[in-house]
Structures are given as C-alpha cells and as structure tokens.
Coordinates of C-alpha atoms and ligand atoms in Angstrom, one line a residue:
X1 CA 28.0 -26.4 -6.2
X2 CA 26.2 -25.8 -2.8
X3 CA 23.5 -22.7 -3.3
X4 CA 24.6 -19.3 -2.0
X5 CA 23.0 -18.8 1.7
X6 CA 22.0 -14.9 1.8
X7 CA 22.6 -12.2 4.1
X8 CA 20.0 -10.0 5.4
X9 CA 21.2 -7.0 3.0
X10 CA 20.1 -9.4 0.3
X11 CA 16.5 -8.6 1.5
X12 CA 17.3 -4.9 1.4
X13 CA 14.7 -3.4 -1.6
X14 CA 16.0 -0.6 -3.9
X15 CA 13.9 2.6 -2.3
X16 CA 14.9 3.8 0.9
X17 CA 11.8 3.6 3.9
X18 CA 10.4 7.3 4.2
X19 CA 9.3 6.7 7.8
X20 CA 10.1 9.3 9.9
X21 CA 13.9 9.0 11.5
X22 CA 13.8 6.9 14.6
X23 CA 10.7 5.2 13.6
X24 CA 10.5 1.8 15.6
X25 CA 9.4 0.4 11.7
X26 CA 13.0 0.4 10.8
X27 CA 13.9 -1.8 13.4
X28 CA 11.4 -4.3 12.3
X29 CA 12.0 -4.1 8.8
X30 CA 15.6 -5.1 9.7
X31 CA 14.6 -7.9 12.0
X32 CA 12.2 -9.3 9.2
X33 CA 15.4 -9.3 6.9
X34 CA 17.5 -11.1 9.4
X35 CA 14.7 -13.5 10.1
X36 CA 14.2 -14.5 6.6
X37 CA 18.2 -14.8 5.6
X38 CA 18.7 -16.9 8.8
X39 CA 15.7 -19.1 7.9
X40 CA 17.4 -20.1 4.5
X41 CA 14.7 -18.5 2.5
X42 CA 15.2 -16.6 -1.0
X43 CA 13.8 -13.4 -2.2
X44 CA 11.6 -15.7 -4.9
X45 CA 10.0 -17.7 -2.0
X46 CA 8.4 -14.9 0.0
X47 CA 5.6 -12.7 0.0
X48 CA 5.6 -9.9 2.6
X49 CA 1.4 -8.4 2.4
X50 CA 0.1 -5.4 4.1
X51 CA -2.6 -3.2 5.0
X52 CA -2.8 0.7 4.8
X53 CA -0.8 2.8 7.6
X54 CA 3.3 3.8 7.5
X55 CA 3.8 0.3 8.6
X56 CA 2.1 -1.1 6.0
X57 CA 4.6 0.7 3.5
X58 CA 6.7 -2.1 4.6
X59 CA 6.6 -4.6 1.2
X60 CA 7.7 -1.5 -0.9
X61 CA 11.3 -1.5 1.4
X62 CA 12.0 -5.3 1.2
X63 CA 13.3 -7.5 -2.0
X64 CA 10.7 -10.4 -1.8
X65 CA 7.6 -10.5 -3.3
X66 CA 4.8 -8.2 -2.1
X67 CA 1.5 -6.3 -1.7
X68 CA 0.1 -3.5 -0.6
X69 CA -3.7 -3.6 -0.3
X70 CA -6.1 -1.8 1.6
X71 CA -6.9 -0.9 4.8
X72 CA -7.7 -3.6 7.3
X73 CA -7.3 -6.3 4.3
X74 CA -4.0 -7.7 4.4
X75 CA -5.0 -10.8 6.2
X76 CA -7.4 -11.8 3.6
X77 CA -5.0 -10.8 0.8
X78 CA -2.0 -13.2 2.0
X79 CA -4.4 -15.9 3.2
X80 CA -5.3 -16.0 -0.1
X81 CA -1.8 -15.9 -1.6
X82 CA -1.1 -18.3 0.5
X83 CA -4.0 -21.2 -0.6
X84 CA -3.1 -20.0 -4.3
X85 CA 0.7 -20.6 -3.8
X86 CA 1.0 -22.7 -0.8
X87 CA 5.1 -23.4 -1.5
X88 CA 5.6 -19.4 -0.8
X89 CA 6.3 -18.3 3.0
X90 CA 3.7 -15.4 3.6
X91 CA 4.1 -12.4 6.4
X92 CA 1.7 -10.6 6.7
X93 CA 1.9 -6.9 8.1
X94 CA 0.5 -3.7 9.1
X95 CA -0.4 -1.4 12.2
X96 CA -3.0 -1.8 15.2
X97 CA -5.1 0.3 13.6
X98 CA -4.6 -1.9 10.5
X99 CA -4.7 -5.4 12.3
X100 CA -6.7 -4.7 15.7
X101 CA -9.4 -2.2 14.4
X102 CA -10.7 -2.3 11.0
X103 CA -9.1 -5.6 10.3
X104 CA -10.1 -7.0 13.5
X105 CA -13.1 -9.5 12.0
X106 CA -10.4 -10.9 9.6
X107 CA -7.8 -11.7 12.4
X108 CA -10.2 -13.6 14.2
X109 CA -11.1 -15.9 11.3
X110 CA -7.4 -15.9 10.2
X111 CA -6.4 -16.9 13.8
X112 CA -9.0 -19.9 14.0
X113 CA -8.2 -20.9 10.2
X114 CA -5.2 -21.9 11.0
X115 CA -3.2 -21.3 7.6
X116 CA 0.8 -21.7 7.4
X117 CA 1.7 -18.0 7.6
X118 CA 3.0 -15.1 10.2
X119 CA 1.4 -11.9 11.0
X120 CA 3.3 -8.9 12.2
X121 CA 1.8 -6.0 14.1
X122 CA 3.9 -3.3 14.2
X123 CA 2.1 -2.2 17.2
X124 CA 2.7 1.5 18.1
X125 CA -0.9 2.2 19.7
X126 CA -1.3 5.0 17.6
X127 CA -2.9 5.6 14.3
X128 CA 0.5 6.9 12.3
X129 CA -0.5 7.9 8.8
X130 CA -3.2 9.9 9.4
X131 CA -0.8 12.0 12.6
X132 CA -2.3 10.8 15.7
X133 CA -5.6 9.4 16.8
X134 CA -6.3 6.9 19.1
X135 CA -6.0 3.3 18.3
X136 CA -7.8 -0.3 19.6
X137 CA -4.0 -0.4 21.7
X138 CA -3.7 3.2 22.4
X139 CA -4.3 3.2 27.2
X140 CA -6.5 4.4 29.1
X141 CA -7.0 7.9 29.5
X142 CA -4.4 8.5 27.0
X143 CA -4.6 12.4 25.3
X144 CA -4.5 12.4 21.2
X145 CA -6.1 14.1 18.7
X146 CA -9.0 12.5 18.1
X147 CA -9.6 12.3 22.2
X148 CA -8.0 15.7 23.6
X149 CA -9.5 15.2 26.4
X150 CA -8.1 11.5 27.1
X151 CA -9.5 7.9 25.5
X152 CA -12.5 6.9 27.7
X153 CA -11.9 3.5 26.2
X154 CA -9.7 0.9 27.5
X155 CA -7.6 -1.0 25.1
X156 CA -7.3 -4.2 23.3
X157 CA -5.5 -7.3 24.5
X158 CA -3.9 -8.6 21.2
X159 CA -2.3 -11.4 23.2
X160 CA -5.4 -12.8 24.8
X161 CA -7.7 -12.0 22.1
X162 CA -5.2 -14.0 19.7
X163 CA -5.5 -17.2 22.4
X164 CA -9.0 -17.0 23.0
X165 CA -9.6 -17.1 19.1
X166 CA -7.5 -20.4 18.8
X167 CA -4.5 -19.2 17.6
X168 CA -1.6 -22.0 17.4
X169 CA 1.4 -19.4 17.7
X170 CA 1.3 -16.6 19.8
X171 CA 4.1 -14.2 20.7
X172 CA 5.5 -10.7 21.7
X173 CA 8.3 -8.7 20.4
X174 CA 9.8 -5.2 20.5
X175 CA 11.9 -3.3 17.9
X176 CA 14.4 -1.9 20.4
X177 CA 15.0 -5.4 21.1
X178 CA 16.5 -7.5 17.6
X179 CA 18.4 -10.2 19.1
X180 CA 15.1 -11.4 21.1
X181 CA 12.8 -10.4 17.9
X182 CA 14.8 -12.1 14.9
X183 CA 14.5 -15.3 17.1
X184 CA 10.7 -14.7 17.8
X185 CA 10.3 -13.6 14.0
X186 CA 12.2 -17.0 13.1
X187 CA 10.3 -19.1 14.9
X188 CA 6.7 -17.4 13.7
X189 CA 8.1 -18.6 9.9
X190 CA 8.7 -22.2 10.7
X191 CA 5.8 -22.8 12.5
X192 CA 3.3 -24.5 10.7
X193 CA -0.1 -22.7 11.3
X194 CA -0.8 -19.2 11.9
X195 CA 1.6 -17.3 13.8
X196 CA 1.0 -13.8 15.5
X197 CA 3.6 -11.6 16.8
X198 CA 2.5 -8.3 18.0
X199 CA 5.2 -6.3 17.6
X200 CA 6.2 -2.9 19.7
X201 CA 7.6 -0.7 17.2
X202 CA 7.4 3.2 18.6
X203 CA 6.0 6.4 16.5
X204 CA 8.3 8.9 17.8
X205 CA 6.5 11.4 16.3
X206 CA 2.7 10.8 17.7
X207 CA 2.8 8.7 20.8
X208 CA 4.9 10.7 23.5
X209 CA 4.0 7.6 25.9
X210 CA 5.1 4.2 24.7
X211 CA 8.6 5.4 23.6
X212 CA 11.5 3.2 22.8
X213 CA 12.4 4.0 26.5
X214 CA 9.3 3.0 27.8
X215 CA 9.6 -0.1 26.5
X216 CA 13.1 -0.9 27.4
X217 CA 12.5 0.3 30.9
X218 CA 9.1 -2.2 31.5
X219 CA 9.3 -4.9 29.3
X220 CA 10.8 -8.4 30.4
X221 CA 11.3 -11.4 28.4
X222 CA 8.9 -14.3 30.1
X223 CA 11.1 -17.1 28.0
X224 CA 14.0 -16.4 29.9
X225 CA 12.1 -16.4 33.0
X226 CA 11.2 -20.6 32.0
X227 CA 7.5 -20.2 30.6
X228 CA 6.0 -23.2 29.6
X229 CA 4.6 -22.2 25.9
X230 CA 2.6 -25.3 25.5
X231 CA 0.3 -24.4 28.6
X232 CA -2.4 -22.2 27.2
X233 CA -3.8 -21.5 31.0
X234 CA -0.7 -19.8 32.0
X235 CA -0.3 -18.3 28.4
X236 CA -3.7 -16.3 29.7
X237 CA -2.6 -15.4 33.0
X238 CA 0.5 -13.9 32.1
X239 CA -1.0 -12.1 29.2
X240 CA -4.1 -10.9 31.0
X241 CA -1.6 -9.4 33.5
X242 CA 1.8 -8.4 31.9
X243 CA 0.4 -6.2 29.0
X244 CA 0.2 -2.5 30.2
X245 CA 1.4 -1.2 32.6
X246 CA 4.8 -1.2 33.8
X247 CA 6.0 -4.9 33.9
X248 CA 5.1 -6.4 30.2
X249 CA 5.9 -9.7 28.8
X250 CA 7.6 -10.2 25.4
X251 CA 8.8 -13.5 23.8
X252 CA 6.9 -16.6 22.7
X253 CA 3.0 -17.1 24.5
X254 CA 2.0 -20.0 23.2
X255 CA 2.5 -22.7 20.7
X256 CA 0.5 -25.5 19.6
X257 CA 1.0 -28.3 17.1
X258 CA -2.6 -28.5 15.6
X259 CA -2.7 -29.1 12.2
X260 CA -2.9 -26.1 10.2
X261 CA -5.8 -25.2 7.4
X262 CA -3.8 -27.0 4.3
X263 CA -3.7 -29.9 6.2
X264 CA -7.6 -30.2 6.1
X265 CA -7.6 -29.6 2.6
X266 CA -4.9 -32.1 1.5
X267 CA -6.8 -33.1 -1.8
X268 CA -7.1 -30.0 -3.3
X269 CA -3.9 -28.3 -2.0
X270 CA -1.4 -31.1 -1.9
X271 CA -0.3 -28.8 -5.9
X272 CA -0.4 -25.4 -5.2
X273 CA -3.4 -23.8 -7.0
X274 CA -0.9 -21.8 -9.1
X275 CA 0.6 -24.7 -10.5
X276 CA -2.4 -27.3 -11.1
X277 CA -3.3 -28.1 -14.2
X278 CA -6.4 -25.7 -15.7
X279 CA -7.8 -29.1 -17.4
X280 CA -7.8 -26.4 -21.2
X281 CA -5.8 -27.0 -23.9
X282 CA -2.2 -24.8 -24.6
X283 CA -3.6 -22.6 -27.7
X284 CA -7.0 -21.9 -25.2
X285 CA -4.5 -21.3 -22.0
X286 CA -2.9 -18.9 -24.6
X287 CA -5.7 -17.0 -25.6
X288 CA -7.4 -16.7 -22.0
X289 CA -4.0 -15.1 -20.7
X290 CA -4.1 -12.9 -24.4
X291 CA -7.4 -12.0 -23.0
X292 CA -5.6 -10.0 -20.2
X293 CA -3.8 -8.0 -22.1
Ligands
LIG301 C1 -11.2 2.2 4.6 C2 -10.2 3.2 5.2 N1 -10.5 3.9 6.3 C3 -9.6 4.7 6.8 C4 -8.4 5.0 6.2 C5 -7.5 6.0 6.7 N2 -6.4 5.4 7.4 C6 -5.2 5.2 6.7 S1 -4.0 4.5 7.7 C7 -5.1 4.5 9.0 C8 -4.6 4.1 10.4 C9 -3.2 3.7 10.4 O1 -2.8 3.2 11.7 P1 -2.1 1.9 11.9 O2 -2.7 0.8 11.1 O3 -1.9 1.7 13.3 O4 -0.7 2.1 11.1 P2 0.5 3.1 11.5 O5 0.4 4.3 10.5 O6 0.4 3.5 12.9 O7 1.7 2.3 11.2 C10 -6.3 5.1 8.7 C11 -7.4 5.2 9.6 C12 -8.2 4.3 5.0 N3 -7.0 4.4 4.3 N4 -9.1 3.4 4.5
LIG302 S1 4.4 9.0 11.8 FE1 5.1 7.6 13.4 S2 4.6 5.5 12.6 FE2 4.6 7.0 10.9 S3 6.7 6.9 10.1 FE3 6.6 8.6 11.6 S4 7.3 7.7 13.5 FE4 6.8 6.0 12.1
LIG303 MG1 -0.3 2.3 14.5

C-alpha cells in the first residue's frame, strides 16, 4: 500500500501559538507546514530549532521534532543535530535579534560551513519579547524604546551579509505573501547546503513602521522579474539596493551547487552519528544508558 502523503494540518502541534493576534509569525508557521507536507516529509524526519524571542516559540506550535535553546544559539544547536542525525531535515529559526545580533558570529560560520539545513528569520526589525527595542534590522532613525530619540545606527543587510559570507542559498520572503513563501521555503529544504531565507514577518504590536501594509505596498518579487540566481554579482547589486526603502526584493538571491559540509566529511558521516555503532558491548551500552537515569 502506497504511504499516506500528509497535509499541512498534519504539522499542526497540540498547543495553540500565544503570539499576539495578527502577528506576521502565524503566517510563517503556516507556510513552514505547507512547505514541509508539499516536500513529502513526515513529522518523524524533521527537527524545527530555535533561539529565544516570540519567534523562537515556533518548535512548541509545530508536530515535528524540536528545540528551544537559548538566545542567539539555535544555529549551533541544529548544526549539531544535524552532523548527529544527518538523515533528519533541520530548520532552523528565530528573530533578527536572535539570528542577526547575538547569534550573528554563529551565522557567519554556519553560512560558510555549508551544512544541509534551512534557516528562517522571522525578520520583524524589532526585538518582540522583550516589547520594543531596536534590532540589527530595525532603519535608520527609527524611534523605539531603547532609542526614543531615533536609532543613530543604520541597519544590517542580512542578504548581502549572507553572500559575502559564502552562503550557497540565499533568499527573501514575506508572511503576507504564502503562495511566493511556501515555494521559497520549499526550495530552502531541498537544497543541499545551507539555506537562508530572511523572512518579513510583522510585530503589529511594536514596529508601527514595517507593517503588513508596508510590505505589500514596496515589496516586488525579483524572480518574476527573470533574475539570474546563479550570478552572485547581480545577487549583490540587487541586494545592496532593493532592501529598505520603498522598492524591496523578495524571492530566491542566489543559489549555488557547492558541495555542502557532509560531503567533506563522507567517512565519518556517510552513518549518521546517531546510528553508528559505539564499538561497546550490549550489557555495557545498557548500563551507560542506565547511567542516565
Ligand atoms: C543571553 C540573553 N540575552 C538577552 C535575552 C533577552 N532577550 C530575549 S528575546 C530577545 C530579543 C528577541 O528579539 P528577536 O530575536 O528579534 O525575536 P522576536 O521576539 O522579535 O520574534 C532578547 C534580547 C536573553 N533571553 N538571553
Ligand atoms: S510582540 Fe510582536 S513579535 Fe511578539 S507575538 Fe506580539 S506581534 Fe508577534
Ligand atoms: Mg524580532
């Protein structure tokens, strides 16, 4: 008998999201769950991992495998999931507080490393958790609480940073947008490296500037427009320019097909770690594991 294919409700998990109502994280806890029923996945073969923020309270709302670590640390978390388990798909997610700023030294190794995973940003350039302070994303000038008198810095790029640190999948989607982002988040999963998708997903209750509306009124999707996602040059150009402001590009970057991390390390990965033999006897294995108890 063939095997059941699941639905996206199948990925629905048994406590209901607490975000606030309107909250640009439902949207992409949604897409996620379309992404991974339309990729032929099962609950048992996933691992969603986070961070610390109200995105990051994502793994508790989905039925898959999951984690919820610690601020900034989801990336080394799932990479290591990953190299212990390497027949799981791993998503890794969290804020831009999370991912961009205290996290920041970890996506820049994860993003060279190369490992076969995807990372969601759900990017609402604003720290949401702790109600309001400016984030690595949050513009120019832009009034919150922890800069009442406007955010003398200017923000992060996630895009470029995420090419200029050798990332081989690189991409933009918004929440208000899940026909565009279930493809995006589909195409992150079955790519075989590292992908990044930075993902707009509004706080409606602490960023009274990049709104849901905001975003549907200046963003444009650069795939439809014919972008050629294997040339890195133009990657840059439109990413250095279409970011903020009022034109900004969503939809797939860049793409490369360089071998990921597990690749390099065919000898000791080709069985996951998980699954290799210890090289210790059963009634030893037995009494180590006893040990845990
Ligand atoms: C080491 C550490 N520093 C600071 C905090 C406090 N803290 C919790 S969440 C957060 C920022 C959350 O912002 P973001 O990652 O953008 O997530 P959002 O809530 O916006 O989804 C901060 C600073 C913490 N939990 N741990
Ligand atoms: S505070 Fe903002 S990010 Fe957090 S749940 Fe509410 S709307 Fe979402
Ligand atoms: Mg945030």
């Amino acid at each position: 008998m063939a095997e059941a294919v699941l639905e996206a409700k199948d990925f629905k998990g048994d406590v209901h999201p607490d975000w606030c109502p309107g909250c640009g994280d439902f949207g992409v806890l949604n897409v996620l769950q379309r992404a991974l029923a339309e990729s032929g996945l099962k609950q048992h073969e996933v691992a969603v991992i986070s961070g610390i923020g109200c995105s990051s309270n994502l793994p508790g709302f989905i039925n898959t495998y999951g984690m919820h670590t610690l601020h900034g640390r989801s990336l080394p978390n799932a990479q290591g999931f990953k190299l212990a388990n390497t027949d799981m798909t791993v998503v890794a997610c969290g804020g831009d507080g999370d991912g961009y700023g205290i996290g920041v030294g970890h996506l820049v190794h994860a993003l060279r490393r190369n490992i076969d995973m995807t990372y969601i940003v759900m990017n609402n350039s604003i720290y949401g958790l702790t109600t309001g302070q400016t984030s690595p994303t949050s513009g120019f000038g832009m009034k919150t609480k922890s800069t009442p008198f406007g955010n003398p810095e200017v923000p992060l790029n996630p895009i470029t940073l995420a090419l200029g640190s050798g990332a081989s999948f690189v991409a933009r989607a918004f929440s208000g947008n899940p026909k565009q982002a279930v493809d995006i988040f589909k195409a992150a999963i079955a790519h075989k490296g590292f992908a990044i998708v930075d993902t707009f997903s509004p706080c409606v209750t602490f960023n009274k500037v990049n709104t849901a509306q905001f975003y549907r009124d200046n963003t444009y999707d650069l795939n439809a427009e014919g972008h050629d996602t294997s040339d890195f040059m133009k990657a840059m150009e439109v990413a250095n320019r279409d970011t903020y402001g009022d034109r900004i590009a969503t939809g797939i970057f860049y793409q490369n097909e360089r071998p990921c991390y597990e690749a390099q390390e065919k000898d000791t990965l080709s069985v996951a770690l998980a699954k290799q033999d210890l090289g210790i006897s059963a009634a030893n294995a037995e009494a180590l594991k006893a040990s845990f108890k």
